[in-house]
PDB file of C-alpha atoms in Angstrom:
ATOM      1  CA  UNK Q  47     115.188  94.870 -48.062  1.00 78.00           C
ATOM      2  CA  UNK Q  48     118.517  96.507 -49.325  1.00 79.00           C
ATOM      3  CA  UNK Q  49     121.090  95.423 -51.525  1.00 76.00           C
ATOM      4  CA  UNK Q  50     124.187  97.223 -52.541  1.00 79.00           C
ATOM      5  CA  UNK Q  51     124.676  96.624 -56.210  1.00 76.00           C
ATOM      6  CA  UNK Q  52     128.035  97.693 -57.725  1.00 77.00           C
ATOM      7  CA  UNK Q  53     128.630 101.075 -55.435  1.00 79.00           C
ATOM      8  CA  UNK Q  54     124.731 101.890 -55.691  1.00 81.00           C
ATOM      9  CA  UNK Q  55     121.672 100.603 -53.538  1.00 85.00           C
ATOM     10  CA  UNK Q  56     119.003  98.473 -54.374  1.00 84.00           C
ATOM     11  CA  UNK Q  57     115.728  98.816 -52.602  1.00 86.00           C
ATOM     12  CA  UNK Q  58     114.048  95.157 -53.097  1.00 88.00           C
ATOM     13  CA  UNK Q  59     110.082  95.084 -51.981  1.00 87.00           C
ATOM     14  CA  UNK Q  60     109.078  91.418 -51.906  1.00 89.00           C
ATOM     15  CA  UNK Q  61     105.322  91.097 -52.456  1.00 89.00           C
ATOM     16  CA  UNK Q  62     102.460  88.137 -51.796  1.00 91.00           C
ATOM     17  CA  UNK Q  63     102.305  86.725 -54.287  1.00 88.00           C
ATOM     18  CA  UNK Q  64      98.032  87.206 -54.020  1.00 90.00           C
ATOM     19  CA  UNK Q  65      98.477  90.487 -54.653  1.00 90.00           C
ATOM     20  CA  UNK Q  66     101.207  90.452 -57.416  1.00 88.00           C
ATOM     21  CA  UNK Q  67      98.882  90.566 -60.342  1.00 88.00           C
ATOM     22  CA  UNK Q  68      97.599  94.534 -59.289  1.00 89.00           C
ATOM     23  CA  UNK Q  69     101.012  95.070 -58.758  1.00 86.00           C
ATOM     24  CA  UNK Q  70     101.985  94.280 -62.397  1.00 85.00           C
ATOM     25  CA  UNK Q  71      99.578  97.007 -63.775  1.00 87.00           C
ATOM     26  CA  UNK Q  72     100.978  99.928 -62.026  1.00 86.00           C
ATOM     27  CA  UNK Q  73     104.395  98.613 -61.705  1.00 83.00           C
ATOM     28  CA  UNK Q  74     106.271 101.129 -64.353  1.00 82.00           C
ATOM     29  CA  UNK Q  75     104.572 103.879 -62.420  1.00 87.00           C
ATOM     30  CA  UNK Q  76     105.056 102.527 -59.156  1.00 86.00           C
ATOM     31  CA  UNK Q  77     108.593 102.312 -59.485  1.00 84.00           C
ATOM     32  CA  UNK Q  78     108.792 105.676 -60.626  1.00 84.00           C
ATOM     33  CA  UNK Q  79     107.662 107.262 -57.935  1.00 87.00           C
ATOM     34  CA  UNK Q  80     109.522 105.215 -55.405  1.00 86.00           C
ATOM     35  CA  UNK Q  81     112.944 106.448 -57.269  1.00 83.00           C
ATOM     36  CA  UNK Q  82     111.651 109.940 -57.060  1.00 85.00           C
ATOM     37  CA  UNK Q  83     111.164 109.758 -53.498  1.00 87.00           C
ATOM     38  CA  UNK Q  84     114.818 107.387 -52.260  1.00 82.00           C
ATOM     39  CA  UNK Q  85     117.274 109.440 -54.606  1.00 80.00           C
ATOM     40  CA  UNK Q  86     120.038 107.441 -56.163  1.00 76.00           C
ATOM     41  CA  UNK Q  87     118.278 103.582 -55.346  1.00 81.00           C
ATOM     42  CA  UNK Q  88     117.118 101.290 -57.696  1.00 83.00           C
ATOM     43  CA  UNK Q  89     113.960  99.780 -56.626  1.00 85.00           C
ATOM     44  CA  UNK Q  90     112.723  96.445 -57.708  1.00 86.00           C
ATOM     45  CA  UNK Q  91     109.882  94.454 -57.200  1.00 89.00           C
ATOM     46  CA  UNK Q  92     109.481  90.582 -56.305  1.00 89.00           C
ATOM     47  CA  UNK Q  93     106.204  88.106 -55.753  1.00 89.00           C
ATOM     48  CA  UNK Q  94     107.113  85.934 -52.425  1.00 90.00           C
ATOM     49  CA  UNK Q  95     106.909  82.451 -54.090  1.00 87.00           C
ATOM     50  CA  UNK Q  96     106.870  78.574 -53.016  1.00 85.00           C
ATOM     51  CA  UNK Q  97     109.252  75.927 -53.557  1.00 84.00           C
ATOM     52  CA  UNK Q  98     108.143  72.625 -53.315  1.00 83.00           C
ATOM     53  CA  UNK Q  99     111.001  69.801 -52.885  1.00 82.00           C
ATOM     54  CA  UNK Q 100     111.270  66.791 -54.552  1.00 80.00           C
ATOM     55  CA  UNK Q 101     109.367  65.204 -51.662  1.00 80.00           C
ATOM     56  CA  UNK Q 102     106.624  67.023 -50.958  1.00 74.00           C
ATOM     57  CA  UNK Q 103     104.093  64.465 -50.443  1.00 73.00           C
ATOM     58  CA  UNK Q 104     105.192  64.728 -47.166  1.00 69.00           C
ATOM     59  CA  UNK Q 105     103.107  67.915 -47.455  1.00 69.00           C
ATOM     60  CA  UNK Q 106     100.194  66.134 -48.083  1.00 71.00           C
ATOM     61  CA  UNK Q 107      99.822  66.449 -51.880  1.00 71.00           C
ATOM     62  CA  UNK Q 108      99.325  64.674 -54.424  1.00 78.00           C
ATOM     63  CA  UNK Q 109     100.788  66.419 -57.211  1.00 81.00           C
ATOM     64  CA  UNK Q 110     103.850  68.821 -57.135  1.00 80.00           C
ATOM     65  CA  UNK Q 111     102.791  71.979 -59.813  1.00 82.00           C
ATOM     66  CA  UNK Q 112     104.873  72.885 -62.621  1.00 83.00           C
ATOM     67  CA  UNK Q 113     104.943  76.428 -61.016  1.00 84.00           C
ATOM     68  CA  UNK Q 114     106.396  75.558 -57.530  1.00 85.00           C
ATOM     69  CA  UNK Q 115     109.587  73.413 -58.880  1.00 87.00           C
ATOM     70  CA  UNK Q 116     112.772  75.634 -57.978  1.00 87.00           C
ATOM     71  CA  UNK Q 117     113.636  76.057 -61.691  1.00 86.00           C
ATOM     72  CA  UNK Q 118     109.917  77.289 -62.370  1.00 88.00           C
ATOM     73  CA  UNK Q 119     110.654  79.693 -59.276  1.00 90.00           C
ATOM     74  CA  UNK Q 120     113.679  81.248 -60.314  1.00 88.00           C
ATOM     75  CA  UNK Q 121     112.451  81.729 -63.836  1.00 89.00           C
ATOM     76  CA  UNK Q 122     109.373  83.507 -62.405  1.00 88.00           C
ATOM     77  CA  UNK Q 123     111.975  85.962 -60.224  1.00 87.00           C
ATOM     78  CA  UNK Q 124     114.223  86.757 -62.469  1.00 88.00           C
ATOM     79  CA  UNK Q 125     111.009  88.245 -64.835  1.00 86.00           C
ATOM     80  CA  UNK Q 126     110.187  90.176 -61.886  1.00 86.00           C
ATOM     81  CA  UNK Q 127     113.533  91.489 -61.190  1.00 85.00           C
ATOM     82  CA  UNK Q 128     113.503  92.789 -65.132  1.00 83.00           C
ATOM     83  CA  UNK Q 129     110.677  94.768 -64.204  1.00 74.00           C
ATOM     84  CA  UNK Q 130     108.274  95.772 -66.476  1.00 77.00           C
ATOM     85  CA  UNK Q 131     110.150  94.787 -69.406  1.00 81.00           C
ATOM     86  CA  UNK Q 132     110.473  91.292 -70.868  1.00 83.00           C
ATOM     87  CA  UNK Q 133     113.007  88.649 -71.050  1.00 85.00           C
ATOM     88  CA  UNK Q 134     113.775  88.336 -74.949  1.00 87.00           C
ATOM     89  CA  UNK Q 135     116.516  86.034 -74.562  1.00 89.00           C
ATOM     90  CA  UNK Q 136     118.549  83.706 -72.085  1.00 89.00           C
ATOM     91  CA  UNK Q 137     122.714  83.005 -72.984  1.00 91.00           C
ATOM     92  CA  UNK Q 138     124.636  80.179 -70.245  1.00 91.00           C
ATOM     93  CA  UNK Q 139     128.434  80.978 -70.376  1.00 91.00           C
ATOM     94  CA  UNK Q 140     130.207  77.848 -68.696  1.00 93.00           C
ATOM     95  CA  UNK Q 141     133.649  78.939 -67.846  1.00 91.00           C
ATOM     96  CA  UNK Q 142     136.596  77.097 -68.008  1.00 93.00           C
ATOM     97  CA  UNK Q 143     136.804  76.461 -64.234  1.00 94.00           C
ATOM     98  CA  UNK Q 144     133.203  75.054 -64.736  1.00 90.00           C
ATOM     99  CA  UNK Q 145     131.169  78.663 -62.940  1.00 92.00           C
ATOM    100  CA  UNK Q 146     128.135  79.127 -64.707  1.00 90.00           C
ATOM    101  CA  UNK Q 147     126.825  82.897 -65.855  1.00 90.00           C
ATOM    102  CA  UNK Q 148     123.510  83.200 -67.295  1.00 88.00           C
ATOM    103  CA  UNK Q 149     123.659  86.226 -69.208  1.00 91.00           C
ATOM    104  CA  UNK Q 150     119.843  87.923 -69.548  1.00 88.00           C
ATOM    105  CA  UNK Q 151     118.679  89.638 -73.309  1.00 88.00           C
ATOM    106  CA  UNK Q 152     116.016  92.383 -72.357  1.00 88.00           C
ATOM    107  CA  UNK Q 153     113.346  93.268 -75.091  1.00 82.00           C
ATOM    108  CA  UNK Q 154     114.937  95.874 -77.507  1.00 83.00           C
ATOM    109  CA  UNK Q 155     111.639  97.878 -77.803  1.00 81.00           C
ATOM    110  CA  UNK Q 156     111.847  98.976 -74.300  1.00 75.00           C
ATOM    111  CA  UNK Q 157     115.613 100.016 -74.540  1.00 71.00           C
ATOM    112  CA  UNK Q 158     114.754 103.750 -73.781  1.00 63.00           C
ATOM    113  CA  UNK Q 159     112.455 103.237 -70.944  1.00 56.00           C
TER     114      UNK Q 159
END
């Protein structure tokens, strides 16, 4: 899937999530090579994921898990979009007409990566 991002294109490969936890190792490498290969496009990776509604028992189950509630979900994106770094810190900036922007703090350490 492509995205343009701020006059630049964004190559998005959505993965099951089955798979996703081979895809972690070689992700930094991975990437890598996929930037080599589509000059001038970013190229992130993302696990497909479930969301479970509030009434899921229509599903037929009993319990809804903590990882398929849509806050859980995004959470668990948004570390994927980050790539191979980590999430060190999370900022919400309300604005005065009441828009929220959640502004992400990336792990220092792997500033020159």
């Amino acid at each position: 899937q492509e995205l343009e991002v701020k006059n630049r294109i964004a190559l998005v490969v959505h993965f099951p999530f089955r798979v996703w936890k081979n895809v972690r190792k070689i992700q930094g490498r991975l990437i890598r090579e996929l930037e080599k290969k589509f000059s001038k496009k970013h190229v992130v990776f993302v696990a497909n994921r479930t969301i479970l509604d509030k009434n899921f028992r229509r599903k037929g189950l009993q319990v809804r898990p903590r990882s398929r509630t849509l806050t859980s979900v995004h959470e668990s994106i948004m570390e994927d979009v980050v790539g191979p770094t980590e999430i060190f810190g999370k900022r919400t900036r309300i604005g005065v007409d009441g828009s929220k922007l959640l502004k992400v703090v990336l792990d220092p350490k792997d500033k020159d990566k």
